[in-house]
Tab-separated table of N, CA and C in Angstrom:
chain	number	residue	atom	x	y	z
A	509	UNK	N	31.736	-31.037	-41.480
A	509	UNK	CA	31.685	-29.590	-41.298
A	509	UNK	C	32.922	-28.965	-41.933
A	510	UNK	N	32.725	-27.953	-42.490
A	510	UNK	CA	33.980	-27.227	-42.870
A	510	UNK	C	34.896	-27.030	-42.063
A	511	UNK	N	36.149	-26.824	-43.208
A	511	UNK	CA	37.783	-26.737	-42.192
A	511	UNK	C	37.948	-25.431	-42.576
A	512	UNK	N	39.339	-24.751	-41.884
A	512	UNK	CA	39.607	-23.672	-42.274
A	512	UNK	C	39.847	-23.142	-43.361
A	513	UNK	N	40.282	-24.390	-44.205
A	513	UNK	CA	40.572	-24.161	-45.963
A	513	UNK	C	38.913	-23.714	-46.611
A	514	UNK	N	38.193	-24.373	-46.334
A	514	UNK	CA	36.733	-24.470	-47.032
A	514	UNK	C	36.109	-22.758	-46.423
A	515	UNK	N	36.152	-22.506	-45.348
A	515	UNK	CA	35.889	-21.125	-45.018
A	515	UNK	C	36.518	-20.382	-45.894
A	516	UNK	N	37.991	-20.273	-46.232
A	516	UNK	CA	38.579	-19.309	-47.280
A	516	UNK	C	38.075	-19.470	-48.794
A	517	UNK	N	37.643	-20.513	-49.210
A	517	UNK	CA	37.549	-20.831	-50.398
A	517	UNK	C	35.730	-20.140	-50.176
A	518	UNK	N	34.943	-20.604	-49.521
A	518	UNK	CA	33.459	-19.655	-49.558
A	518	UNK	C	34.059	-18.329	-49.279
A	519	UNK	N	34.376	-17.890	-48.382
A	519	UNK	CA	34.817	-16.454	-48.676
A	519	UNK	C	35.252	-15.921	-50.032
A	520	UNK	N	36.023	-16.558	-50.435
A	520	UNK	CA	36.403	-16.025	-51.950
A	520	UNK	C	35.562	-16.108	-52.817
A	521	UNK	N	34.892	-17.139	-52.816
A	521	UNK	CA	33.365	-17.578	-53.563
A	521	UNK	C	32.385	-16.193	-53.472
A	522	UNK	N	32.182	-15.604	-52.171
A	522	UNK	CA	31.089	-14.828	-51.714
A	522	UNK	C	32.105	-13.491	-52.762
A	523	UNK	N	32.829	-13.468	-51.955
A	523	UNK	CA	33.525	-11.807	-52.733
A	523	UNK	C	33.581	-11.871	-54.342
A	524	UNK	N	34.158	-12.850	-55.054
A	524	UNK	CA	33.965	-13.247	-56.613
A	524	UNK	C	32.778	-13.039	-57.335
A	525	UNK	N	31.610	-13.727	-56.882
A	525	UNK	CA	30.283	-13.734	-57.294
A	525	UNK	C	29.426	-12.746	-56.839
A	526	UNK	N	29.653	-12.632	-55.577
A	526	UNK	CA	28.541	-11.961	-54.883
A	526	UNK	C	27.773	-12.929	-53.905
A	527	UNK	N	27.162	-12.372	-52.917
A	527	UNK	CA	25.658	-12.404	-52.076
A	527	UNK	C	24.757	-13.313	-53.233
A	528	UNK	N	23.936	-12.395	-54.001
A	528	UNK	CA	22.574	-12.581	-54.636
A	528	UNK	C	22.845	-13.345	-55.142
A	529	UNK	N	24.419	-13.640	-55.966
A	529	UNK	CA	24.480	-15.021	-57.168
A	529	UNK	C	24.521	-15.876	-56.638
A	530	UNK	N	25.225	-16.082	-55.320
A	530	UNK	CA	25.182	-17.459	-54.864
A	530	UNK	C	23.802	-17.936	-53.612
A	531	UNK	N	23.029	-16.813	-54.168
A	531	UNK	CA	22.163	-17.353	-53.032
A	531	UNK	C	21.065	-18.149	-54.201
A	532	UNK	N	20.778	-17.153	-55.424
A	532	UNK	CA	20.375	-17.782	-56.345
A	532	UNK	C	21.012	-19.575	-56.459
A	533	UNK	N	22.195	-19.524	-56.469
A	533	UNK	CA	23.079	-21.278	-56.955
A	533	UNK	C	22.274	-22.259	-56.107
A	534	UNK	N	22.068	-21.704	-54.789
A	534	UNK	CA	21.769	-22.547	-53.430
A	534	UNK	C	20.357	-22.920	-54.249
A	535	UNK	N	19.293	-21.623	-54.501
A	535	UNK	CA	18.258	-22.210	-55.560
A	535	UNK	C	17.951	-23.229	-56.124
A	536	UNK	N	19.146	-23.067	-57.172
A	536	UNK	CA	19.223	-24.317	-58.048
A	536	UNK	C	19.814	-25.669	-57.592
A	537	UNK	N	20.689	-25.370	-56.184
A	537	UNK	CA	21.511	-26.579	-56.236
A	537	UNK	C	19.931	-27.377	-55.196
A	538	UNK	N	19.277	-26.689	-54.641
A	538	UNK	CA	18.424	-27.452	-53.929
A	538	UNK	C	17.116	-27.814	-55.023
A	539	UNK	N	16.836	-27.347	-56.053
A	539	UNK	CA	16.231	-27.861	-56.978
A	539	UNK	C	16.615	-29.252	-57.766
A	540	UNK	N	17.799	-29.177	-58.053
A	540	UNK	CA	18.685	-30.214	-58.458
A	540	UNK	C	18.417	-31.822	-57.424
A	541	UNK	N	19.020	-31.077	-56.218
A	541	UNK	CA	18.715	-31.752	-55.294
A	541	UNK	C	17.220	-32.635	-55.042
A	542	UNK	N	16.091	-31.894	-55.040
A	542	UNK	CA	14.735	-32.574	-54.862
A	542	UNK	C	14.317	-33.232	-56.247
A	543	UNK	N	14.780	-33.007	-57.425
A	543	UNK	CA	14.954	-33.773	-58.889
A	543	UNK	C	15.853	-35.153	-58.437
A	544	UNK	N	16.725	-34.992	-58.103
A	544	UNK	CA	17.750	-36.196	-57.489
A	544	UNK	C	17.039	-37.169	-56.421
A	545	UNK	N	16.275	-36.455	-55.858
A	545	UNK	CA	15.878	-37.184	-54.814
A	545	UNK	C	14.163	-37.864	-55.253
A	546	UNK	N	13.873	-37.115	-55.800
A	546	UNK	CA	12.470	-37.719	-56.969
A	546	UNK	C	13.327	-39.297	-57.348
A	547	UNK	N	13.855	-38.902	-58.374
A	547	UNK	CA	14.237	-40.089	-59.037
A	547	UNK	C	14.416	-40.923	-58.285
A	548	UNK	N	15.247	-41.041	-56.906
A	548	UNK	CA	15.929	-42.368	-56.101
A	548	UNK	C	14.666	-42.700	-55.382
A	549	UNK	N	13.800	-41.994	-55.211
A	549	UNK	CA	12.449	-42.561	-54.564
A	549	UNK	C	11.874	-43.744	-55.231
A	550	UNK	N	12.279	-43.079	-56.779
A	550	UNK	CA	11.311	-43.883	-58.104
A	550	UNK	C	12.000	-44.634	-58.100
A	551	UNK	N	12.970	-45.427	-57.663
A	551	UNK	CA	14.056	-46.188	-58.249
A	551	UNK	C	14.452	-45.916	-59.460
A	552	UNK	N	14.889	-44.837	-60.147
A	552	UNK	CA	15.629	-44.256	-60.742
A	552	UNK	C	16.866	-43.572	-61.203
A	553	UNK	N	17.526	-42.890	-59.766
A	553	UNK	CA	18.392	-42.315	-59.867
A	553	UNK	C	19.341	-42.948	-59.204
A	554	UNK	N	20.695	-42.683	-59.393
A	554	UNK	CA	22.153	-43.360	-57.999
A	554	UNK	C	22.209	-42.813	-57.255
A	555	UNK	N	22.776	-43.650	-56.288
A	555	UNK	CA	23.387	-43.352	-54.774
A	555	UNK	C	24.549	-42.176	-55.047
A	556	UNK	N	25.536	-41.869	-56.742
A	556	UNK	CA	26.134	-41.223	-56.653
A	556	UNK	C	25.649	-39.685	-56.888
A	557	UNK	N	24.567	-40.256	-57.485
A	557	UNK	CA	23.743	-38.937	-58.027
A	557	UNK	C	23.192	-37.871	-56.821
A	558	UNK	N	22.497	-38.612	-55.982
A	558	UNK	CA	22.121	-38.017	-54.740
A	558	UNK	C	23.154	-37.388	-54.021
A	559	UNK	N	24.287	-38.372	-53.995
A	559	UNK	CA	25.405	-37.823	-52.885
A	559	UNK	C	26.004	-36.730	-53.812
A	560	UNK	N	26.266	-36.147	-55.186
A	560	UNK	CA	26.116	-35.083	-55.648
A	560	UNK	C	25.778	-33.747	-55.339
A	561	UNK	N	24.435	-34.113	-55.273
A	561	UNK	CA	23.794	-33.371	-55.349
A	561	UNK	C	23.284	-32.434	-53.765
A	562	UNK	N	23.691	-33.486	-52.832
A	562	UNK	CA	23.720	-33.342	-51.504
A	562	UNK	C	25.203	-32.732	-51.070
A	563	UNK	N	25.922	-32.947	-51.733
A	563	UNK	CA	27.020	-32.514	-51.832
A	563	UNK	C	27.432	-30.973	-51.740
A	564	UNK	N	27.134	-30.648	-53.493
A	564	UNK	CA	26.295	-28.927	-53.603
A	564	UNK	C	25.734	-27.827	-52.670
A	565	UNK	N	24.660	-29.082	-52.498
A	565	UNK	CA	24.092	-28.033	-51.257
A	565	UNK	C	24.705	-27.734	-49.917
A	566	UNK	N	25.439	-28.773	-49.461
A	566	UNK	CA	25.801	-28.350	-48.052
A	566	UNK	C	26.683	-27.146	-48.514
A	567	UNK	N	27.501	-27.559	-49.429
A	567	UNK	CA	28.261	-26.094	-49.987
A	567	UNK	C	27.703	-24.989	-49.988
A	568	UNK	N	26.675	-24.565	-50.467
A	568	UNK	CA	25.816	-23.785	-51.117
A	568	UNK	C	25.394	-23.382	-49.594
A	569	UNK	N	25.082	-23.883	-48.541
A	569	UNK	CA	24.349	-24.067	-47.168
A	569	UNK	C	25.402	-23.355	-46.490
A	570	UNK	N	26.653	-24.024	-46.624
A	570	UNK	CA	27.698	-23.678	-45.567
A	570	UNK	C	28.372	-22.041	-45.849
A	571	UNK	N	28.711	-21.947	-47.631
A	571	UNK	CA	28.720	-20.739	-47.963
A	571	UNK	C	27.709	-19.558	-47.459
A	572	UNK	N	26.396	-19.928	-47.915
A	572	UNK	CA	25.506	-18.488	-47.080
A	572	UNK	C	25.603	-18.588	-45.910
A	573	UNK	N	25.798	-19.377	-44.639
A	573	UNK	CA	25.801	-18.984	-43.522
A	573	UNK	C	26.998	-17.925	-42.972
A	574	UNK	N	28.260	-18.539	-44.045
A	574	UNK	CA	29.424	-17.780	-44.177
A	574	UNK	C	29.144	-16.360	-43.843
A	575	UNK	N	27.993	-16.009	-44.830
A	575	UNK	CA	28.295	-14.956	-45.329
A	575	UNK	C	27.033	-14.356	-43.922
A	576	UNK	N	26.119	-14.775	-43.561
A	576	UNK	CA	25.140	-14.180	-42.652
A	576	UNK	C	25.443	-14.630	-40.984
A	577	UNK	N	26.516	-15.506	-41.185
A	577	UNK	CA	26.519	-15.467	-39.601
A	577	UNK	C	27.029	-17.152	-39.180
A	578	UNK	N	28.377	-17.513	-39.262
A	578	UNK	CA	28.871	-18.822	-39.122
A	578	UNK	C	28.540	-19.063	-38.370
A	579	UNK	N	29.306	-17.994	-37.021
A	579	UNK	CA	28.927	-18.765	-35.633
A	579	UNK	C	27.398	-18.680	-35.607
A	580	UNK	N	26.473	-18.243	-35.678
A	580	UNK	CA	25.306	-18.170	-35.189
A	580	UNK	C	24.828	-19.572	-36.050
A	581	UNK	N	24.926	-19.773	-36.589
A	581	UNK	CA	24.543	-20.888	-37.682
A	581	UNK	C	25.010	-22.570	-37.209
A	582	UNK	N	26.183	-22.304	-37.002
A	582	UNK	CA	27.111	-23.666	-35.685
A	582	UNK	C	26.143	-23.737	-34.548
A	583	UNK	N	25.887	-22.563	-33.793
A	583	UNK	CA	25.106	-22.419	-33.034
A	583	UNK	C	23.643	-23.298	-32.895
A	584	UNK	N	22.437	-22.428	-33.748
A	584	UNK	CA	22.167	-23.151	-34.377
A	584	UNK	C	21.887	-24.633	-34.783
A	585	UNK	N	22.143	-24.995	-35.783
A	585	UNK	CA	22.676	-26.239	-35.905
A	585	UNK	C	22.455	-27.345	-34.979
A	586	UNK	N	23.701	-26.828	-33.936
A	586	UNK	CA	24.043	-27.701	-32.464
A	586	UNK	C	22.563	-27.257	-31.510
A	587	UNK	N	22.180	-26.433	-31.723
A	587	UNK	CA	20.401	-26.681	-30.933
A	587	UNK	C	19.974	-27.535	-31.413
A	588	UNK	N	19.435	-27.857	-33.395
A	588	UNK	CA	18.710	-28.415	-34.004
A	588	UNK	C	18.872	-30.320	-33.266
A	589	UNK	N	20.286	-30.205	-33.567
A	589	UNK	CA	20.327	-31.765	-33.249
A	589	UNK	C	20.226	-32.014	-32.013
A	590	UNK	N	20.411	-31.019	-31.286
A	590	UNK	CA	20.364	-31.722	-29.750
A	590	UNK	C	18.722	-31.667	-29.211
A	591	UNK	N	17.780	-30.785	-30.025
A	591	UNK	CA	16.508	-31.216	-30.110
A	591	UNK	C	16.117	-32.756	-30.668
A	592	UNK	N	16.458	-32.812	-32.163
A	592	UNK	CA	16.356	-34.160	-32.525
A	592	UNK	C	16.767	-34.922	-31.378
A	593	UNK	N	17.623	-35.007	-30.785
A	593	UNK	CA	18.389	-36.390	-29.823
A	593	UNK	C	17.131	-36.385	-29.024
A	594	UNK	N	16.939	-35.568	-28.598
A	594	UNK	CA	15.586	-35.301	-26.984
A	594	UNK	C	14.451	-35.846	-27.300
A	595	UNK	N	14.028	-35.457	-28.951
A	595	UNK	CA	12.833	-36.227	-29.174
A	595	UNK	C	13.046	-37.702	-29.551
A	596	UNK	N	14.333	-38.443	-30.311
A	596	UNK	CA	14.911	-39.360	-30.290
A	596	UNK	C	14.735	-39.986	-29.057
A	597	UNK	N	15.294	-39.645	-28.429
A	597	UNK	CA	15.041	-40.417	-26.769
A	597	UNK	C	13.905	-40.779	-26.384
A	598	UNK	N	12.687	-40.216	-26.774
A	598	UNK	CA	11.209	-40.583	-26.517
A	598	UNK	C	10.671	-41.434	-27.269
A	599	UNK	N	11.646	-42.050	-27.884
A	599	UNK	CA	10.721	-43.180	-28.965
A	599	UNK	C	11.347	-44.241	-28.787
């Protein structure tokens, strides 16, 4: 999860570029991403390639929440997995 440095650096990101450009990037970086992830299915692509590209996106992920709502997004988040765990537990 991001540190306090990585919050300033998306902030500056958001004010530099903008909203729309980087929501567009998230676009591409998750396009990139499902191309990356094609290939390693196929036995094609690397383990570094993926972690790349997975990389990007959480950026790309962590930046827009920045910008629409951190805490609500942490928030969030910490529901998602603590659902996963609950249904985890039933299997």
């Amino acid at each position: 999860m991001a540190t306090n440095k990585d919050l300033e650096i998306f902030d500056k990101a958001l004010s530099t570029y903008g909203i729309d450009k980087q929501k567009w990037m998230l676009v591409e970086e998750c396009g990139e991403l499902l191309n990356a992830l094609a290939k390693h299915i196929r036995g094609r692509g690397s383990f570094d390639e993926l972690n790349t590209e997975l990389a990007d996106v959480s950026i790309m992920v962590e930046q827009i929440a920045r910008f629409y709502g951190w805490e609500e997004f942490l928030e969030e988040r910490a529901r998602k997995i603590e659902r996963l765990e609950k249904r985890l537990e039933g299997k």
